[in-house]
Coordinates of C-alpha atoms and ligand atoms in Angstrom, one line a residue:
X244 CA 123.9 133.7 83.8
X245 CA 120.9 133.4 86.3
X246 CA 119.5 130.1 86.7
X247 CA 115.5 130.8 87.0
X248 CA 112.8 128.1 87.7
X249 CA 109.4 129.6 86.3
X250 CA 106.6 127.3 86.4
X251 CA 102.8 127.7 87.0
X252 CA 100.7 130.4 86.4
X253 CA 98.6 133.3 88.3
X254 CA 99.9 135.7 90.6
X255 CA 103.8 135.9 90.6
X256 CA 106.0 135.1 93.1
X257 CA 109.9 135.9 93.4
X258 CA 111.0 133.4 96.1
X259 CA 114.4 135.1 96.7
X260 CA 116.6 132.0 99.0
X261 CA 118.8 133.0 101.9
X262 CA 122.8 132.1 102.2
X263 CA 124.7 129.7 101.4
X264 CA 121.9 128.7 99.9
X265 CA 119.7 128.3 96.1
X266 CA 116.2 128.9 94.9
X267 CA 116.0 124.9 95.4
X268 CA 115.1 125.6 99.5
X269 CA 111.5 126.6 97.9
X270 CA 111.2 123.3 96.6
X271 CA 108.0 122.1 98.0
X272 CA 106.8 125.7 97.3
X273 CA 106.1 124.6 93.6
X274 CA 102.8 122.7 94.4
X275 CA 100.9 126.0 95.5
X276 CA 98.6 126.2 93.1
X277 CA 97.4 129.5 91.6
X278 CA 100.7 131.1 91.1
X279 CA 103.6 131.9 88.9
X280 CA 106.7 130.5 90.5
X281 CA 110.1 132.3 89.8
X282 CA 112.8 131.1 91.8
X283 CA 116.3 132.0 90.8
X284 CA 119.7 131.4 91.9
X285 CA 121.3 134.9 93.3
X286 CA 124.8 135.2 91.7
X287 CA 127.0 132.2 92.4
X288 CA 124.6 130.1 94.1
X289 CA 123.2 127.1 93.0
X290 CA 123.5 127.1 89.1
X291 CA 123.9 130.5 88.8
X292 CA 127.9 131.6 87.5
X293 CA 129.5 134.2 90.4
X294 CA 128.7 137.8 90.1
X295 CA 131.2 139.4 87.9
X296 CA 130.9 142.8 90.2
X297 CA 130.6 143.6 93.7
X298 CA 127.1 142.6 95.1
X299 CA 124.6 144.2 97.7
X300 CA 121.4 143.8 98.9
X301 CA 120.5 146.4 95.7
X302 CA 122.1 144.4 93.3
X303 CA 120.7 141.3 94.0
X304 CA 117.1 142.7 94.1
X305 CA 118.2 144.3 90.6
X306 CA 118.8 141.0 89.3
X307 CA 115.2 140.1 90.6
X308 CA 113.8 143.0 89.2
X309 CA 115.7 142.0 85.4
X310 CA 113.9 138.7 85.7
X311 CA 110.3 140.4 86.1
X312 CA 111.7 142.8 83.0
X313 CA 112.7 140.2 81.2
X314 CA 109.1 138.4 81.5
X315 CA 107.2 141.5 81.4
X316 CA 105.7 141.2 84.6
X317 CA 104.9 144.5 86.0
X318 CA 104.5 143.4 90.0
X319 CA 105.2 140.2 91.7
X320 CA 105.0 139.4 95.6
X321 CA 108.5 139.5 97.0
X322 CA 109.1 136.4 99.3
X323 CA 112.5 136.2 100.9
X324 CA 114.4 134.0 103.2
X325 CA 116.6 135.4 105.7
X326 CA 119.1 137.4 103.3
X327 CA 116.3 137.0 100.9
X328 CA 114.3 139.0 103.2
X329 CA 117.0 141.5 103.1
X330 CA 117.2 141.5 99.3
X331 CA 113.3 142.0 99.6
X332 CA 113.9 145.1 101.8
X333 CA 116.2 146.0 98.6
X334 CA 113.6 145.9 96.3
X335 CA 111.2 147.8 98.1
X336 CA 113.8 150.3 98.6
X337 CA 114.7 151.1 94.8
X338 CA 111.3 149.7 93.0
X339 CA 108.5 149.9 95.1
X340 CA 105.9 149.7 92.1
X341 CA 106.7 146.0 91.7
X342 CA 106.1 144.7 95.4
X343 CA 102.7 143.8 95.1
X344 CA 103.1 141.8 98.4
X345 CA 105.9 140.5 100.8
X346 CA 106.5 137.2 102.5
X347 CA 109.2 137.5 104.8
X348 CA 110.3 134.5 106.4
X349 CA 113.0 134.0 108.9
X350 CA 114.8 137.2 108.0
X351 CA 115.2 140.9 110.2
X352 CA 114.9 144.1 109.1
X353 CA 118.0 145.4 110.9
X354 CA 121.5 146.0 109.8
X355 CA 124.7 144.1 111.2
X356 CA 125.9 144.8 114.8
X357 CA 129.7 146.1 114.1
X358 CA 131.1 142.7 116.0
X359 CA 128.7 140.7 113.5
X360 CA 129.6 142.9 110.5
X361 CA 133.5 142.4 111.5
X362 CA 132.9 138.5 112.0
X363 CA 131.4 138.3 108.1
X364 CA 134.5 139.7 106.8
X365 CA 136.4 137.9 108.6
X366 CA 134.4 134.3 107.4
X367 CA 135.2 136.2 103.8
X368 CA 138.8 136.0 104.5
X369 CA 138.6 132.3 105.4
X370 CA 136.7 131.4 102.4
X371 CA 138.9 132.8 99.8
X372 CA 141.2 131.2 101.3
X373 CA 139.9 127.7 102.0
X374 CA 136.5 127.3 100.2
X375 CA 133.0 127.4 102.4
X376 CA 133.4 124.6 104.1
X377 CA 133.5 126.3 107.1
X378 CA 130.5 128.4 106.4
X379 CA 128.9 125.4 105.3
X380 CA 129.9 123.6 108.6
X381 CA 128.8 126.2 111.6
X382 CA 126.1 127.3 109.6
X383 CA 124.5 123.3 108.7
X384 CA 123.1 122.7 112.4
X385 CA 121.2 126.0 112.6
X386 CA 119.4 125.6 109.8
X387 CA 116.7 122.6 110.8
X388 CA 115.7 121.8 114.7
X389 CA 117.6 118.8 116.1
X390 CA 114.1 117.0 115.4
X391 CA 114.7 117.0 111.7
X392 CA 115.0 114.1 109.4
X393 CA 118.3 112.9 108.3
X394 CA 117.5 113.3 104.8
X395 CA 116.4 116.7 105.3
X396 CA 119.7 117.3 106.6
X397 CA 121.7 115.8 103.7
X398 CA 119.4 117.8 101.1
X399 CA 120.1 121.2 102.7
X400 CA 124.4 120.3 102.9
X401 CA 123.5 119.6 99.3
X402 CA 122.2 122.5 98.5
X403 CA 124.5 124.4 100.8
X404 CA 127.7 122.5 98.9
X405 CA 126.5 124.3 95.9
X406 CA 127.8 127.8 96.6
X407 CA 130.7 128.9 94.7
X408 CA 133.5 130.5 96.6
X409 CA 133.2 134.0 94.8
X410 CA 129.2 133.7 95.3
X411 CA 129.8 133.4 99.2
X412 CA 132.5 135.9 99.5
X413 CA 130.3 138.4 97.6
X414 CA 126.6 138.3 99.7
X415 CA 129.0 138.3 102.9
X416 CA 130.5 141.0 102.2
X417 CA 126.9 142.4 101.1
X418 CA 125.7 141.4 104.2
X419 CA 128.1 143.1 106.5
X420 CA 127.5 146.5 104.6
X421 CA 123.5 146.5 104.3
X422 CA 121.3 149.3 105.9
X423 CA 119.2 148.8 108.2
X424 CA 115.6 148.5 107.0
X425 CA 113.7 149.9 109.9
X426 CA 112.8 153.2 108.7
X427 CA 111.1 151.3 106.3
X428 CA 108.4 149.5 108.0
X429 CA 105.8 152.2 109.2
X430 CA 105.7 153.7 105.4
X431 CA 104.9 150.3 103.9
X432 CA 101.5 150.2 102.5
X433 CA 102.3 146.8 100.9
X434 CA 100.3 143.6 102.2
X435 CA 102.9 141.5 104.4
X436 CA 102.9 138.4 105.5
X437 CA 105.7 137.2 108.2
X438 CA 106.5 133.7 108.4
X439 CA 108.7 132.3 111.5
X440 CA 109.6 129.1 112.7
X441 CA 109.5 128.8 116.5
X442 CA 113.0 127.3 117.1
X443 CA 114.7 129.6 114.9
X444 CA 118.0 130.6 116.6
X445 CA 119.4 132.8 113.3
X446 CA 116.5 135.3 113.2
X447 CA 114.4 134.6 116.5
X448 CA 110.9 135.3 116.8
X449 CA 111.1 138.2 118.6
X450 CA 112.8 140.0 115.1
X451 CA 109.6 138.8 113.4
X452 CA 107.3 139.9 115.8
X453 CA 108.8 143.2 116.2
X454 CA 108.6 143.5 112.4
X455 CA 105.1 142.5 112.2
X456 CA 104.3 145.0 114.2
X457 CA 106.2 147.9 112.5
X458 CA 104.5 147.0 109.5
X459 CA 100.8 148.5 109.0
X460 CA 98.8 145.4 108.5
X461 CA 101.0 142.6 108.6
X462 CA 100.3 139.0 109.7
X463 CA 102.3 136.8 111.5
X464 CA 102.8 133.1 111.6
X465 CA 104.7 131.5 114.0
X466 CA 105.4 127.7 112.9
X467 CA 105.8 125.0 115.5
X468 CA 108.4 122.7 115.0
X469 CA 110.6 124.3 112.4
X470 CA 113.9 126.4 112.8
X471 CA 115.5 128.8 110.1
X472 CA 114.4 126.9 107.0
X473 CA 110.6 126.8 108.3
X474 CA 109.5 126.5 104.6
X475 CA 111.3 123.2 104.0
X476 CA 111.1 121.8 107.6
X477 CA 107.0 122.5 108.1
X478 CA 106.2 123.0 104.0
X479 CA 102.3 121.9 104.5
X480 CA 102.1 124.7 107.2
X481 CA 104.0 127.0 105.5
X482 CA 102.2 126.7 102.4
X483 CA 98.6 127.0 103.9
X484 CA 99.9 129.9 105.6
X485 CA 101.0 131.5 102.0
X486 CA 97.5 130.3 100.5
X487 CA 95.7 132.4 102.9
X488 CA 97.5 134.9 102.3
X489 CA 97.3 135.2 98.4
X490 CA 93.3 134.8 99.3
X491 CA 93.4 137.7 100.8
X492 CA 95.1 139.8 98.2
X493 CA 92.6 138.5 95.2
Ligands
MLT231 C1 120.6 133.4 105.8 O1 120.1 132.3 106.1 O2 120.4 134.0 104.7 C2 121.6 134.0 106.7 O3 121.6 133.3 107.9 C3 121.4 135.4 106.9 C4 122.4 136.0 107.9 O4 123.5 135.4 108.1 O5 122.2 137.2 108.3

């Protein structure tokens, strides 16, 4: 079962959440006004029960895509955190008549490196074995600048603590084996918004500006002060920069 969180109402957004994460990193997300929220939990993340089949980038934006079915939405803007971004890449890929925009936000467009791709099934290994604590543990500090509070901290290990083991083994091994995107981004006649923080050591701002530029007619917004999660570190900055954006597409 897919835990969702659909609240509001007027233009749709999918927030799709990055790894080891849940929908809960859009959080203060919910107060933008003038949308339909729907934020799930990808397969065995947050609420969510663990995929019962082998998961990629295509099957989680399927499981997206169900939700929209399910509510008989036709489009939605696609907004994605790192993985989520990939996911978003997914659903371009296989159903590009439902991305009315994209919001892509601390994520690349590239595929793994084969060192980084051999290091994910490698963390795979180690977490069937001894749970994703480790994941959990090397992955905690990149996530916020050092200038973060402490509670901030504690709320993302929270929400981090809540992947299953099967959930994490799953998107790494998705991870590792998804395309790279790239060919992608000079076709894309879908508006884009690309959201960075500028301390953000996972996906750097140079993999957002070089998306940004692929992409006919995107915008980029560098924010000050945040690292991976820029949406939950800066969420009045982030949040302005999303209202400007769903200006421009009414
Ligand atoms: C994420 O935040 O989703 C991950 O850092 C993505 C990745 O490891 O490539």
């Amino acid at each position: 079962m897919t835990n969702l969180t659909d609240t509001g109402a007027g233009t749709p957004i999918v927030w799709i959440h990055g790894f080891p994460l849940a929908g809960s990193v859009f959080e203060n997300q919910l107060t933008i006004r003038g949308v339909r929220h729907l934020v799930p939990d990808l397969p065995g993340f947050g609420s969510s029960t663990p995929p019962s089949r082998s998961m990629s980038m295509e099957e989680y934006a399927r499981v997206a895509i169900e939700l929209l079915d399910e509510r008989r939405i036709e489009r939605a803007v696609f907004a994605g955190v790192s993985m989520g971004g990939y996911v978003c890449f997914s659903a371009v890929r296989i159903a590009p008549e439902r991305v009315a925009g994209l919001i892509l936000i601390d994520t690349r467009e590239t595929a793994d490196a084969p060192e980084a791709r051999k290091g994910r099934i490698d963390s795979a290994e180690v977490v069937k074995r001894e749970g994703t604590g480790s994941v959990v543990e090397s992955m905690l500090p990149k996530m916020l600048t050092p200038k973060a509070p402490d509670e901030l901290r504690v709320r993302v290990r929270e929400i981090m603590s809540s992947a299953s083991r099967a959930g994490t083994v799953e998107a790494l091994h998705a991870m590792a084996k998804r395309s790279d995107s790239s060919p992608l981004l000079p076709a894309l006649r879908i508006p884009t918004l690309v959201i960075v923080g500028s301390e953000d050591t996972i996906t750097p701002v140079a993999d957002s500006q070089r998306m940004a530029q692929a992409i006919p007619g995107a915008k980029l917004v560098v924010l000050e002060n945040a690292a991976h999660l820029s949406m939950m570190e800066q969420p009045e900055a982030f949040n302005a920069a999303v209202e400007g954006f769903l200006k421009s597409l009414r």
